[in-house]
Tab-separated table of C-alpha atoms in Angstrom:
chain	number	residue	atom	x	y	z
A	260	MET	CA	8.615	-76.873	-169.231
A	261	THR	CA	7.397	-80.465	-168.837
A	262	VAL	CA	4.165	-81.654	-167.230
A	263	SER	CA	6.025	-82.632	-164.053
A	264	ASP	CA	7.734	-79.240	-163.963
A	265	TYR	CA	4.390	-77.490	-164.278
A	266	GLN	CA	2.809	-79.522	-161.482
A	267	THR	CA	5.633	-78.727	-159.020
A	268	ALA	CA	6.667	-75.189	-160.024
A	269	PRO	CA	5.062	-72.042	-158.576
A	270	HIS	CA	2.313	-70.939	-160.939
A	271	GLU	CA	2.782	-67.659	-162.752
A	272	ALA	CA	0.095	-65.155	-163.718
A	273	THR	CA	-2.586	-66.147	-166.215
A	274	ARG	CA	-1.650	-64.989	-169.719
A	275	ASN	CA	-4.319	-66.457	-172.007
A	276	ALA	CA	-7.174	-67.783	-169.894
A	277	CYS	CA	-9.391	-70.710	-170.855
A	278	TYR	CA	-12.270	-69.108	-168.992
A	279	LEU	CA	-14.405	-65.950	-169.032
A	280	CYS	CA	-15.631	-63.440	-166.454
A	281	ALA	CA	-17.852	-64.230	-163.466
A	282	PRO	CA	-20.715	-61.789	-164.277
A	283	LEU	CA	-21.091	-63.515	-167.645
A	284	GLY	CA	-21.870	-66.810	-165.928
A	285	ALA	CA	-24.281	-65.088	-163.560
A	286	SER	CA	-26.098	-63.464	-166.493
A	287	ILE	CA	-26.575	-66.833	-168.196
A	288	ALA	CA	-27.894	-68.377	-164.981
A	289	PHE	CA	-30.362	-65.536	-164.409
A	290	SER	CA	-31.521	-65.915	-168.025
A	291	GLY	CA	-32.901	-69.317	-167.073
A	292	ILE	CA	-35.554	-67.788	-164.802
A	293	ALA	CA	-38.851	-66.748	-166.353
A	294	ARG	CA	-39.232	-62.990	-166.877
A	295	CYS	CA	-35.879	-62.280	-165.241
A	296	LEU	CA	-33.612	-59.471	-166.372
A	297	PRO	CA	-29.873	-59.707	-165.580
A	298	TYR	CA	-28.518	-56.439	-164.175
A	299	LEU	CA	-24.806	-55.657	-163.791
A	300	HIS	CA	-23.728	-53.167	-161.153
A	301	GLY	CA	-20.682	-51.635	-162.768
A	302	GLY	CA	-19.506	-50.129	-166.038
A	303	GLN	CA	-21.433	-50.276	-169.289
A	304	GLY	CA	-18.554	-52.071	-170.979
A	305	CYS	CA	-19.132	-55.195	-168.888
A	306	ALA	CA	-22.710	-55.549	-170.141
A	307	THR	CA	-21.608	-54.905	-173.729
A	308	TYR	CA	-18.815	-57.483	-173.562
A	309	ILE	CA	-21.083	-60.132	-172.003
A	310	ARG	CA	-23.905	-59.540	-174.474
A	311	ARG	CA	-21.422	-59.896	-177.341
A	312	TYR	CA	-20.158	-63.247	-176.030
A	313	THR	CA	-23.553	-64.731	-175.220
A	314	ILE	CA	-25.259	-63.568	-178.412
A	315	SER	CA	-22.468	-64.902	-180.631
A	316	HIS	CA	-22.732	-68.318	-178.930
A	317	PHE	CA	-26.498	-68.697	-178.523
A	318	ARG	CA	-27.437	-66.570	-181.577
A	319	GLU	CA	-30.299	-65.069	-179.578
A	320	PRO	CA	-31.040	-61.501	-178.443
A	321	MET	CA	-30.184	-60.898	-174.808
A	322	ASP	CA	-30.902	-57.814	-172.723
A	323	ILE	CA	-28.571	-57.024	-169.835
A	324	ALA	CA	-29.158	-53.871	-167.799
A	325	SER	CA	-26.313	-51.911	-166.273
A	326	SER	CA	-25.671	-49.251	-163.656
A	327	SER	CA	-23.376	-47.666	-166.259
A	328	PHE	CA	-20.709	-46.283	-163.932
A	329	GLY	CA	-18.984	-43.132	-165.065
A	330	GLU	CA	-16.151	-41.246	-163.417
A	331	GLU	CA	-18.359	-39.796	-160.671
A	332	ALA	CA	-19.871	-43.157	-159.703
A	333	THR	CA	-16.424	-44.747	-159.706
A	334	VAL	CA	-15.140	-42.177	-157.213
A	335	PHE	CA	-18.203	-41.535	-155.038
A	336	GLY	CA	-20.108	-44.816	-155.392
A	337	GLY	CA	-22.827	-46.099	-157.664
A	338	LYS	CA	-25.901	-45.800	-155.432
A	339	ASP	CA	-27.644	-43.214	-157.623
A	340	ASN	CA	-26.879	-45.192	-160.770
A	341	LEU	CA	-28.166	-48.404	-159.196
A	342	PHE	CA	-31.413	-46.848	-157.985
A	343	CYS	CA	-32.048	-45.053	-161.276
A	344	GLY	CA	-31.314	-48.170	-163.304
A	345	LEU	CA	-33.541	-50.432	-161.204
A	346	LYS	CA	-36.414	-47.957	-161.434
A	347	ASN	CA	-36.062	-47.820	-165.211
A	348	VAL	CA	-35.981	-51.600	-165.499
A	349	ILE	CA	-39.068	-52.041	-163.322
A	350	SER	CA	-40.935	-49.346	-165.223
A	351	GLN	CA	-40.079	-50.561	-168.713
A	352	TYR	CA	-39.926	-54.340	-168.290
A	353	GLN	CA	-42.143	-55.166	-165.266
A	354	PRO	CA	-39.915	-58.178	-164.531
A	355	ASP	CA	-40.763	-60.941	-162.091
A	356	LEU	CA	-37.138	-60.937	-160.968
A	357	ILE	CA	-34.061	-58.780	-161.424
A	358	GLY	CA	-30.830	-60.745	-161.090
A	359	ILE	CA	-28.210	-58.262	-159.892
A	360	ALA	CA	-24.543	-59.190	-160.258
A	361	SER	CA	-21.591	-57.084	-159.187
A	362	THR	CA	-18.551	-56.497	-161.370
A	363	CYS	CA	-14.867	-55.895	-160.696
A	364	LEU	CA	-15.395	-52.129	-160.611
A	365	SER	CA	-18.165	-52.019	-157.999
A	366	GLU	CA	-16.404	-54.633	-155.842
A	367	THR	CA	-13.023	-52.900	-156.053
A	368	ILE	CA	-14.364	-49.578	-154.771
A	369	GLY	CA	-15.992	-51.446	-151.857
A	370	GLU	CA	-19.624	-50.953	-152.806
A	371	ASN	CA	-21.960	-52.561	-150.215
A	372	VAL	CA	-24.477	-53.762	-152.774
A	373	PRO	CA	-26.679	-55.835	-150.403
A	374	ALA	CA	-27.156	-52.774	-148.191
A	375	LEU	CA	-27.984	-50.607	-151.196
A	376	ILE	CA	-30.517	-53.159	-152.450
A	377	GLU	CA	-32.196	-53.276	-149.043
A	378	GLU	CA	-32.346	-49.476	-148.989
A	379	PHE	CA	-33.921	-49.561	-152.440
A	380	ARG	CA	-36.519	-52.078	-151.256
A	381	GLN	CA	-37.489	-49.756	-148.437
A	382	SER	CA	-37.813	-46.717	-150.683
A	383	VAL	CA	-39.680	-48.141	-153.685
A	384	ASP	CA	-42.827	-50.176	-154.173
A	385	LEU	CA	-41.477	-53.234	-155.970
A	386	GLY	CA	-44.868	-54.845	-156.437
A	387	GLU	CA	-44.306	-58.489	-157.471
A	388	THR	CA	-40.721	-57.926	-158.598
A	389	GLN	CA	-38.084	-59.942	-156.719
A	390	LEU	CA	-34.462	-58.815	-156.357
A	391	VAL	CA	-31.621	-61.341	-156.134
A	392	PHE	CA	-27.974	-60.360	-155.709
A	393	ALA	CA	-24.822	-62.356	-156.454
A	394	SER	CA	-21.321	-61.059	-155.712
A	395	THR	CA	-19.353	-61.866	-158.864
A	396	PRO	CA	-16.069	-59.978	-159.260
A	397	SER	CA	-14.031	-61.669	-161.975
A	398	TYR	CA	-10.832	-61.600	-159.959
A	399	ALA	CA	-12.485	-64.043	-157.516
A	400	GLY	CA	-13.410	-66.730	-160.030
A	401	SER	CA	-14.390	-67.706	-163.545
A	402	HIS	CA	-17.661	-67.623	-165.491
A	403	LEU	CA	-18.613	-70.919	-163.818
A	404	THR	CA	-18.046	-69.361	-160.382
A	405	GLY	CA	-20.447	-66.567	-161.306
A	406	PHE	CA	-22.956	-69.073	-162.666
A	407	HIS	CA	-23.017	-71.098	-159.434
A	408	LYS	CA	-23.070	-67.973	-157.264
A	409	ALA	CA	-26.187	-66.782	-159.105
A	410	VAL	CA	-27.878	-70.185	-158.724
A	411	LEU	CA	-27.044	-70.320	-155.021
A	412	ALA	CA	-28.175	-66.722	-154.431
A	413	THR	CA	-31.491	-67.486	-156.159
A	414	ALA	CA	-32.080	-70.587	-154.026
A	415	LYS	CA	-31.276	-68.639	-150.862
A	416	ALA	CA	-33.553	-65.750	-151.789
A	417	LEU	CA	-36.554	-67.662	-153.104
A	418	ALA	CA	-36.757	-71.217	-151.755
A	419	VAL	CA	-39.035	-71.526	-148.752
A	420	LYS	CA	-39.978	-74.584	-146.712
A	421	LYS	CA	-43.297	-75.959	-147.912
A	422	ASP	CA	-45.208	-79.200	-147.638
A	423	GLU	CA	-43.599	-81.877	-149.787
A	424	HIS	CA	-45.021	-81.695	-153.290
A	425	GLY	CA	-43.442	-84.832	-154.710
A	426	GLY	CA	-41.145	-83.147	-157.219
A	427	ILE	CA	-37.373	-82.833	-157.344
A	428	ASN	CA	-34.917	-80.004	-157.922
A	429	ILE	CA	-32.319	-80.256	-160.674
A	430	MET	CA	-29.346	-77.908	-160.924
A	431	PRO	CA	-27.970	-78.874	-164.343
A	432	GLY	CA	-24.940	-76.607	-164.329
A	433	MET	CA	-23.781	-74.645	-167.344
A	434	ILE	CA	-24.746	-77.087	-170.083
A	435	SER	CA	-26.317	-76.394	-173.469
A	436	PRO	CA	-30.011	-75.531	-173.935
A	437	ALA	CA	-30.356	-78.759	-175.952
A	438	ASP	CA	-28.996	-80.785	-173.019
A	439	ILE	CA	-31.470	-79.093	-170.672
A	440	ARG	CA	-34.322	-79.963	-173.043
A	441	TYR	CA	-33.179	-83.586	-172.999
A	442	ILE	CA	-33.201	-83.665	-169.191
A	443	LYS	CA	-36.684	-82.162	-169.163
A	444	ARG	CA	-37.874	-84.814	-171.620
A	445	ILE	CA	-36.538	-87.606	-169.427
A	446	CYS	CA	-38.363	-86.170	-166.419
A	447	GLN	CA	-41.558	-85.807	-168.435
A	448	ASP	CA	-41.347	-89.388	-169.702
A	449	LEU	CA	-40.838	-90.625	-166.131
A	450	GLY	CA	-43.694	-88.499	-164.787
A	451	ILE	CA	-41.380	-86.437	-162.569
A	452	SER	CA	-42.174	-82.838	-161.680
A	453	ALA	CA	-38.774	-81.147	-161.803
A	454	ALA	CA	-37.814	-77.577	-160.923
A	455	LEU	CA	-34.723	-76.705	-162.947
A	456	LEU	CA	-32.460	-73.933	-161.729
A	457	PRO	CA	-31.724	-72.561	-164.233
A	458	ASP	CA	-33.704	-73.515	-167.339
A	459	TYR	CA	-32.601	-71.482	-170.365
A	460	SER	CA	-33.551	-74.228	-172.825
A	461	ASP	CA	-35.988	-71.847	-174.547
A	462	THR	CA	-34.871	-68.407	-173.383
A	463	LEU	CA	-31.437	-68.827	-174.994
A	464	ASP	CA	-32.478	-71.083	-177.877
A	465	GLY	CA	-35.955	-70.004	-178.862
A	466	VAL	CA	-38.127	-69.528	-181.903
A	467	SER	CA	-38.277	-66.600	-184.322
A	468	TRP	CA	-40.364	-63.687	-183.055
A	469	PRO	CA	-42.870	-61.918	-185.326
A	470	GLU	CA	-42.532	-58.920	-182.997
A	471	TYR	CA	-40.326	-57.788	-180.137
A	472	HIS	CA	-40.850	-59.206	-176.638
A	473	CYS	CA	-39.323	-57.798	-173.489
A	474	PHE	CA	-38.712	-61.362	-172.327
A	475	PRO	CA	-38.401	-64.561	-174.356
A	476	GLU	CA	-40.751	-67.399	-173.515
A	477	GLY	CA	-39.457	-70.055	-171.163
A	478	GLY	CA	-37.450	-70.204	-167.978
A	479	THR	CA	-38.440	-71.568	-164.588
A	480	PRO	CA	-41.138	-69.358	-163.005
A	481	VAL	CA	-40.384	-67.643	-159.704
A	482	SER	CA	-43.407	-69.403	-158.178
A	483	VAL	CA	-41.839	-72.797	-158.963
A	484	LEU	CA	-38.481	-71.751	-157.508
A	485	LYS	CA	-40.194	-70.690	-154.285
A	486	GLY	CA	-41.436	-74.274	-153.924
A	487	MET	CA	-37.973	-75.857	-154.102
A	488	GLY	CA	-37.931	-76.272	-150.333
A	489	GLY	CA	-40.785	-78.789	-150.593
A	490	ALA	CA	-39.122	-81.120	-153.097
A	491	LYS	CA	-38.114	-84.707	-152.373
A	492	ALA	CA	-34.470	-84.142	-153.253
A	493	SER	CA	-32.002	-82.054	-155.241
A	494	ILE	CA	-29.734	-83.352	-158.003
A	495	GLU	CA	-26.782	-81.184	-158.996
A	496	LEU	CA	-24.660	-82.032	-162.044
A	497	CYS	CA	-21.676	-80.163	-160.615
A	498	ARG	CA	-19.526	-82.613	-158.714
A	499	PHE	CA	-16.209	-80.825	-159.101
A	500	SER	CA	-17.110	-77.169	-158.672
A	501	ASP	CA	-16.676	-75.437	-155.318
A	502	PRO	CA	-18.944	-77.272	-152.814
A	503	GLN	CA	-19.450	-74.005	-150.944
A	504	LEU	CA	-21.312	-72.696	-153.999
A	505	SER	CA	-23.664	-75.682	-154.112
A	506	ALA	CA	-27.372	-74.805	-154.146
A	507	ALA	CA	-28.233	-78.466	-153.536
A	508	SER	CA	-26.082	-78.505	-150.386
A	509	PHE	CA	-27.763	-75.298	-149.201
A	510	LEU	CA	-31.222	-76.819	-149.644
A	511	GLU	CA	-30.068	-79.926	-147.798
A	512	LYS	CA	-28.758	-77.887	-144.875
A	513	CYS	CA	-31.684	-75.465	-144.608
A	514	HIS	CA	-34.621	-77.604	-145.726
A	515	GLY	CA	-33.458	-81.165	-145.115
A	516	LEU	CA	-33.578	-82.240	-148.765
A	517	PRO	CA	-31.255	-85.091	-149.823
A	518	ALA	CA	-28.566	-83.649	-152.079
A	519	TYR	CA	-26.920	-85.612	-154.874
A	520	ARG	CA	-23.873	-83.928	-156.419
A	521	ILE	CA	-22.958	-86.115	-159.363
A	522	GLY	CA	-20.687	-85.502	-162.301
A	523	LEU	CA	-21.788	-84.463	-165.745
A	524	PRO	CA	-23.678	-87.524	-167.074
A	525	VAL	CA	-21.514	-88.090	-170.153
A	526	GLY	CA	-20.747	-91.705	-171.025
A	527	VAL	CA	-22.598	-94.904	-170.191
A	528	ARG	CA	-21.538	-95.176	-166.531
A	529	ALA	CA	-22.214	-91.546	-165.662
A	530	ALA	CA	-25.518	-91.528	-167.561
A	531	ASP	CA	-26.536	-94.733	-165.760
A	532	GLU	CA	-25.965	-93.009	-162.413
A	533	PHE	CA	-28.146	-90.068	-163.398
A	534	MET	CA	-30.871	-92.193	-164.972
A	535	ASP	CA	-30.986	-94.526	-161.955
A	536	LEU	CA	-31.481	-91.529	-159.653
A	537	LEU	CA	-34.366	-90.209	-161.723
A	538	SER	CA	-35.900	-93.656	-162.137
A	539	GLY	CA	-35.679	-94.254	-158.399
A	540	TYR	CA	-37.506	-91.037	-157.529
A	541	ALA	CA	-40.082	-91.736	-160.218
A	542	GLY	CA	-40.680	-95.201	-158.794
A	543	ARG	CA	-40.683	-96.764	-162.245
A	544	PRO	CA	-38.167	-98.150	-164.740
A	545	LEU	CA	-36.847	-96.127	-167.638
A	546	PRO	CA	-39.054	-96.206	-170.733
A	547	ASP	CA	-37.871	-98.629	-173.393
A	548	GLY	CA	-36.743	-95.820	-175.674
A	549	TYR	CA	-33.911	-94.881	-173.291
A	550	THR	CA	-32.858	-98.501	-172.895
A	551	ARG	CA	-32.529	-98.688	-176.670
A	552	GLU	CA	-30.548	-95.414	-176.716
A	553	ARG	CA	-28.127	-97.037	-174.273
A	554	GLY	CA	-27.869	-100.154	-176.399
A	555	ARG	CA	-27.153	-98.190	-179.568
A	556	LEU	CA	-24.445	-96.256	-177.743
A	557	LEU	CA	-22.733	-99.460	-176.593
A	558	ASP	CA	-22.940	-100.814	-180.143
A	559	ALA	CA	-21.284	-97.645	-181.427
A	560	TYR	CA	-18.481	-98.065	-178.856
A	561	VAL	CA	-17.757	-101.495	-180.344
A	562	ASP	CA	-17.991	-100.293	-183.948
A	563	ALA	CA	-15.515	-97.444	-183.492
A	564	HIS	CA	-13.160	-98.884	-180.881
A	565	LYS	CA	-10.362	-99.386	-183.433
A	566	TYR	CA	-10.488	-95.688	-184.327
A	567	VAL	CA	-10.357	-94.212	-180.806
A	568	PHE	CA	-8.360	-96.664	-178.680
A	569	GLY	CA	-5.148	-95.129	-177.388
A	570	ARG	CA	-5.732	-91.761	-179.018
A	571	LYS	CA	-4.806	-88.813	-176.809
A	572	ALA	CA	-7.254	-85.972	-176.224
A	573	LEU	CA	-6.563	-82.570	-174.707
A	574	VAL	CA	-9.664	-81.295	-172.908
A	575	TYR	CA	-9.945	-77.748	-171.574
A	576	GLY	CA	-12.653	-75.835	-169.752
A	577	ASP	CA	-14.091	-75.759	-166.253
A	578	ALA	CA	-13.590	-78.584	-163.774
A	579	ASP	CA	-17.026	-80.194	-164.198
A	580	PHE	CA	-16.782	-80.169	-167.981
A	581	VAL	CA	-13.195	-81.437	-168.078
A	582	MET	CA	-13.750	-84.310	-165.669
A	583	GLY	CA	-17.078	-85.292	-167.206
A	584	ILE	CA	-15.497	-85.512	-170.656
A	585	GLY	CA	-12.331	-87.082	-169.222
A	586	ARG	CA	-14.230	-89.943	-167.589
A	587	PHE	CA	-16.072	-90.545	-170.851
A	588	LEU	CA	-12.837	-90.613	-172.857
A	589	ALA	CA	-11.342	-93.150	-170.454
A	590	GLU	CA	-14.492	-95.230	-170.845
A	591	ILE	CA	-14.062	-95.456	-174.639
A	592	GLY	CA	-10.355	-96.243	-174.470
A	593	MET	CA	-8.924	-92.803	-175.219
A	594	VAL	CA	-6.247	-91.158	-173.081
A	595	PRO	CA	-7.361	-87.831	-171.577
A	596	ALA	CA	-4.723	-85.131	-171.136
A	597	LEU	CA	-6.763	-82.825	-168.956
A	598	CYS	CA	-6.425	-79.076	-168.459
A	599	THR	CA	-8.887	-77.041	-166.414
A	600	ALA	CA	-9.297	-73.291	-166.383
A	601	ASP	CA	-9.217	-72.551	-162.675
A	602	LYS	CA	-8.947	-74.093	-159.236
A	603	GLY	CA	-12.679	-74.078	-158.699
A	604	GLY	CA	-12.940	-77.443	-156.935
A	605	ASN	CA	-11.104	-80.492	-155.653
A	606	LEU	CA	-10.319	-81.650	-159.155
A	607	ALA	CA	-6.883	-83.177	-158.552
A	608	GLY	CA	-8.034	-84.970	-155.395
A	609	GLN	CA	-10.971	-86.661	-157.113
A	610	ALA	CA	-9.268	-87.274	-160.450
A	611	GLU	CA	-6.954	-89.882	-158.907
A	612	ASP	CA	-9.932	-92.087	-158.089
A	613	LEU	CA	-12.001	-91.348	-161.182
A	614	LEU	CA	-9.180	-91.906	-163.648
A	615	ALA	CA	-7.463	-94.740	-161.772
A	616	GLY	CA	-5.712	-97.065	-164.171
A	617	VAL	CA	-5.860	-94.643	-167.110
A	618	GLU	CA	-2.375	-94.691	-168.580
A	619	LYS	CA	-0.747	-91.275	-169.018
A	620	ALA	CA	-3.842	-89.371	-167.841
A	621	VAL	CA	-2.771	-85.882	-166.734
A	622	VAL	CA	-4.775	-83.420	-164.641
A	623	LEU	CA	-3.612	-79.808	-164.591
A	624	GLU	CA	-5.348	-77.280	-162.381
A	625	GLY	CA	-5.000	-73.610	-163.160
A	626	ALA	CA	-3.594	-74.099	-166.671
A	627	ASP	CA	-4.237	-71.461	-169.335
A	628	PHE	CA	-3.706	-71.669	-173.102
A	629	ALA	CA	-0.166	-70.376	-172.801
A	630	ASP	CA	0.621	-73.270	-170.450
A	631	ILE	CA	-1.188	-75.749	-172.687
A	632	GLU	CA	0.788	-74.584	-175.708
A	633	THR	CA	4.042	-75.160	-173.844
A	634	LEU	CA	3.006	-78.567	-172.541
A	635	ALA	CA	1.364	-79.827	-175.727
A	636	ALA	CA	4.781	-80.631	-177.192
A	637	GLU	CA	5.151	-83.304	-174.528
A	638	LEU	CA	1.505	-84.404	-174.451
A	639	LYS	CA	1.266	-84.745	-178.274
A	640	PRO	CA	-2.564	-84.831	-178.379
A	641	ASP	CA	-4.438	-86.308	-181.328
A	642	ILE	CA	-7.500	-84.131	-180.761
A	643	PHE	CA	-8.708	-81.084	-178.815
A	644	ILE	CA	-12.108	-80.993	-177.095
A	645	GLY	CA	-13.366	-77.646	-175.819
A	646	SER	CA	-14.586	-74.209	-176.799
A	647	SER	CA	-13.710	-72.117	-179.841
A	648	LYS	CA	-11.044	-70.372	-177.760
A	649	GLY	CA	-8.720	-73.314	-178.423
A	650	TYR	CA	-8.968	-73.163	-182.214
A	651	LYS	CA	-5.813	-71.126	-182.810
A	652	LEU	CA	-3.688	-73.541	-180.773
A	653	ALA	CA	-5.291	-76.644	-182.295
A	654	ARG	CA	-4.637	-75.262	-185.775
A	655	SER	CA	-1.016	-74.454	-184.998
A	656	LEU	CA	-0.498	-78.015	-183.751
A	657	GLY	CA	-2.289	-79.505	-186.747
A	658	VAL	CA	-4.879	-81.441	-184.716
A	659	PRO	CA	-8.682	-81.445	-185.057
A	660	LEU	CA	-10.899	-79.550	-182.612
A	661	VAL	CA	-14.264	-80.880	-181.445
A	662	ARG	CA	-16.124	-77.788	-180.299
A	663	LEU	CA	-18.081	-78.191	-177.089
A	664	GLY	CA	-18.872	-76.071	-174.054
A	665	PHE	CA	-18.833	-72.269	-173.981
A	666	PRO	CA	-18.184	-70.259	-176.068
A	667	VAL	CA	-18.575	-71.603	-179.609
A	668	HIS	CA	-18.215	-68.508	-181.772
A	669	ASP	CA	-16.956	-69.858	-185.072
A	670	ARG	CA	-19.689	-72.399	-185.790
A	671	LEU	CA	-23.480	-72.263	-185.862
A	672	GLY	CA	-25.463	-74.279	-183.324
A	673	GLY	CA	-23.416	-73.949	-180.138
A	674	ALA	CA	-26.681	-73.920	-178.170
A	675	ARG	CA	-27.662	-77.272	-179.674
A	676	LEU	CA	-24.484	-79.266	-178.997
A	677	ARG	CA	-25.440	-82.156	-176.740
A	678	CYS	CA	-23.308	-84.387	-174.530
A	679	VAL	CA	-25.619	-85.369	-171.645
A	680	GLY	CA	-27.288	-88.754	-171.243
A	681	TYR	CA	-27.213	-91.633	-173.690
A	682	ALA	CA	-28.386	-89.576	-176.672
A	683	GLY	CA	-26.024	-86.674	-175.967
A	684	THR	CA	-23.085	-89.041	-175.464
A	685	GLN	CA	-23.936	-90.722	-178.769
A	686	GLU	CA	-23.777	-87.390	-180.590
A	687	LEU	CA	-20.483	-86.461	-178.931
A	688	PHE	CA	-18.977	-89.884	-179.607
A	689	ASP	CA	-19.876	-89.692	-183.292
A	690	ARG	CA	-18.374	-86.187	-183.563
A	691	ILE	CA	-15.095	-87.271	-181.942
A	692	VAL	CA	-14.735	-90.377	-184.111
A	693	ASN	CA	-15.590	-88.507	-187.294
A	694	ALA	CA	-13.165	-85.683	-186.450
A	695	LEU	CA	-10.367	-88.243	-186.067
A	696	LEU	CA	-11.342	-89.985	-189.305
A	697	GLU	CA	-11.614	-86.725	-191.234
A	698	HIS	CA	-8.206	-85.601	-190.019
A	699	ARG	CA	-6.638	-88.941	-190.930
A	700	GLN	CA	-8.276	-88.770	-194.347
A	701	ASP	CA	-7.205	-85.177	-195.014
A	702	GLU	CA	-3.617	-85.901	-193.975
A	703	SER	CA	-3.367	-88.979	-196.213
A	704	ASP	CA	-1.342	-88.782	-199.422
A	705	ILE	CA	-3.729	-91.251	-200.984
A	706	GLY	CA	-7.019	-89.649	-199.931
A	707	TYR	CA	-8.839	-92.980	-199.636
A	708	SER	CA	-12.605	-92.898	-199.055
A	709	TYR	CA	-13.128	-96.165	-197.151
A	710	MET	CA	-12.150	-96.218	-193.482
């Protein structure tokens, strides 16, 4: 099958997906709220699988509660399991918020979870504990779908209209904790009060504990999230995901806040757009340190142009990640062969404008690794960029893999891989160039040491 065949032929069933399950994304999003416990309404295996994936990527402990469906709950409904589990969680953890996400099992049997949650509210004294529900069956989307559904559900449940407080809302999307820390530092340096939804910069990449804590330090407090309706604006780094799952658009519609849905700020142009937005709302220019970061990045582009120009990259992941990296690759003179995990947004429609003039740029929606393997013979990529899930294919093709995104299971530091802003782009650029150089060096018969 050729690329043109794939784009015109009816798409067959997914065989080896590039993406993960929706409740996993919801659990990560809920982990970015202070003293919040993710709770899955379904079988125990879902919570076990998700904990395994998140812990092996972030290398941090992560508690996920479960309704633990058995045969009886599967046949007659999981109300008793849900009520018992919520009572246990409230008693043992005293959480500020419980983020409840449904699974394939509870959705398939037709469980009316919102009605059950309301019944639970009426029957139990919740105290200060908030309950937020997101419908996240995996057959209706990927991990990114679940992530955005959890963010949107939280905004709907908590944000109330208040007097303007001068701050802004930032929905960073599913980026690394290190990238979130960088965004927070920019806001701090500009004097901006920003409510991040979510903020797992510490909860999923924290310090060593001398003793056990029910909740890690960090996360955006519920009290701050309740004030989102009084912000000046909302900035969402999720241009290509489903606009109907946009928390920024919801806040614009319900509270009149200007909503900016921009792409992932990777590369000079995209980072400029993000920095200009923040600088404008701060009412002051960027501090000199960021201007110098930008200058060093441009200097690096010049230094390494001869190594990257014309090289072909195969990028896989969700739509926001793929297009953010794809625009950056086009900016540095590489040719992006793009493959996205699902049809979560208007990727193909926007790619024509964003990658205009990029020779041989290919955008494939709905491709999985089995498709990529078939098409790679025609694409002949020089490098892979994406999660650890692509390692087997990259190895079989004999091309280097730059690990980025989620999950990174076979290397340490997945939570600290940056790509956002000038500094994050600099780190990513250096990794890509060095991966190409290392591969060229390793494949050389001479083994020369000067490149």
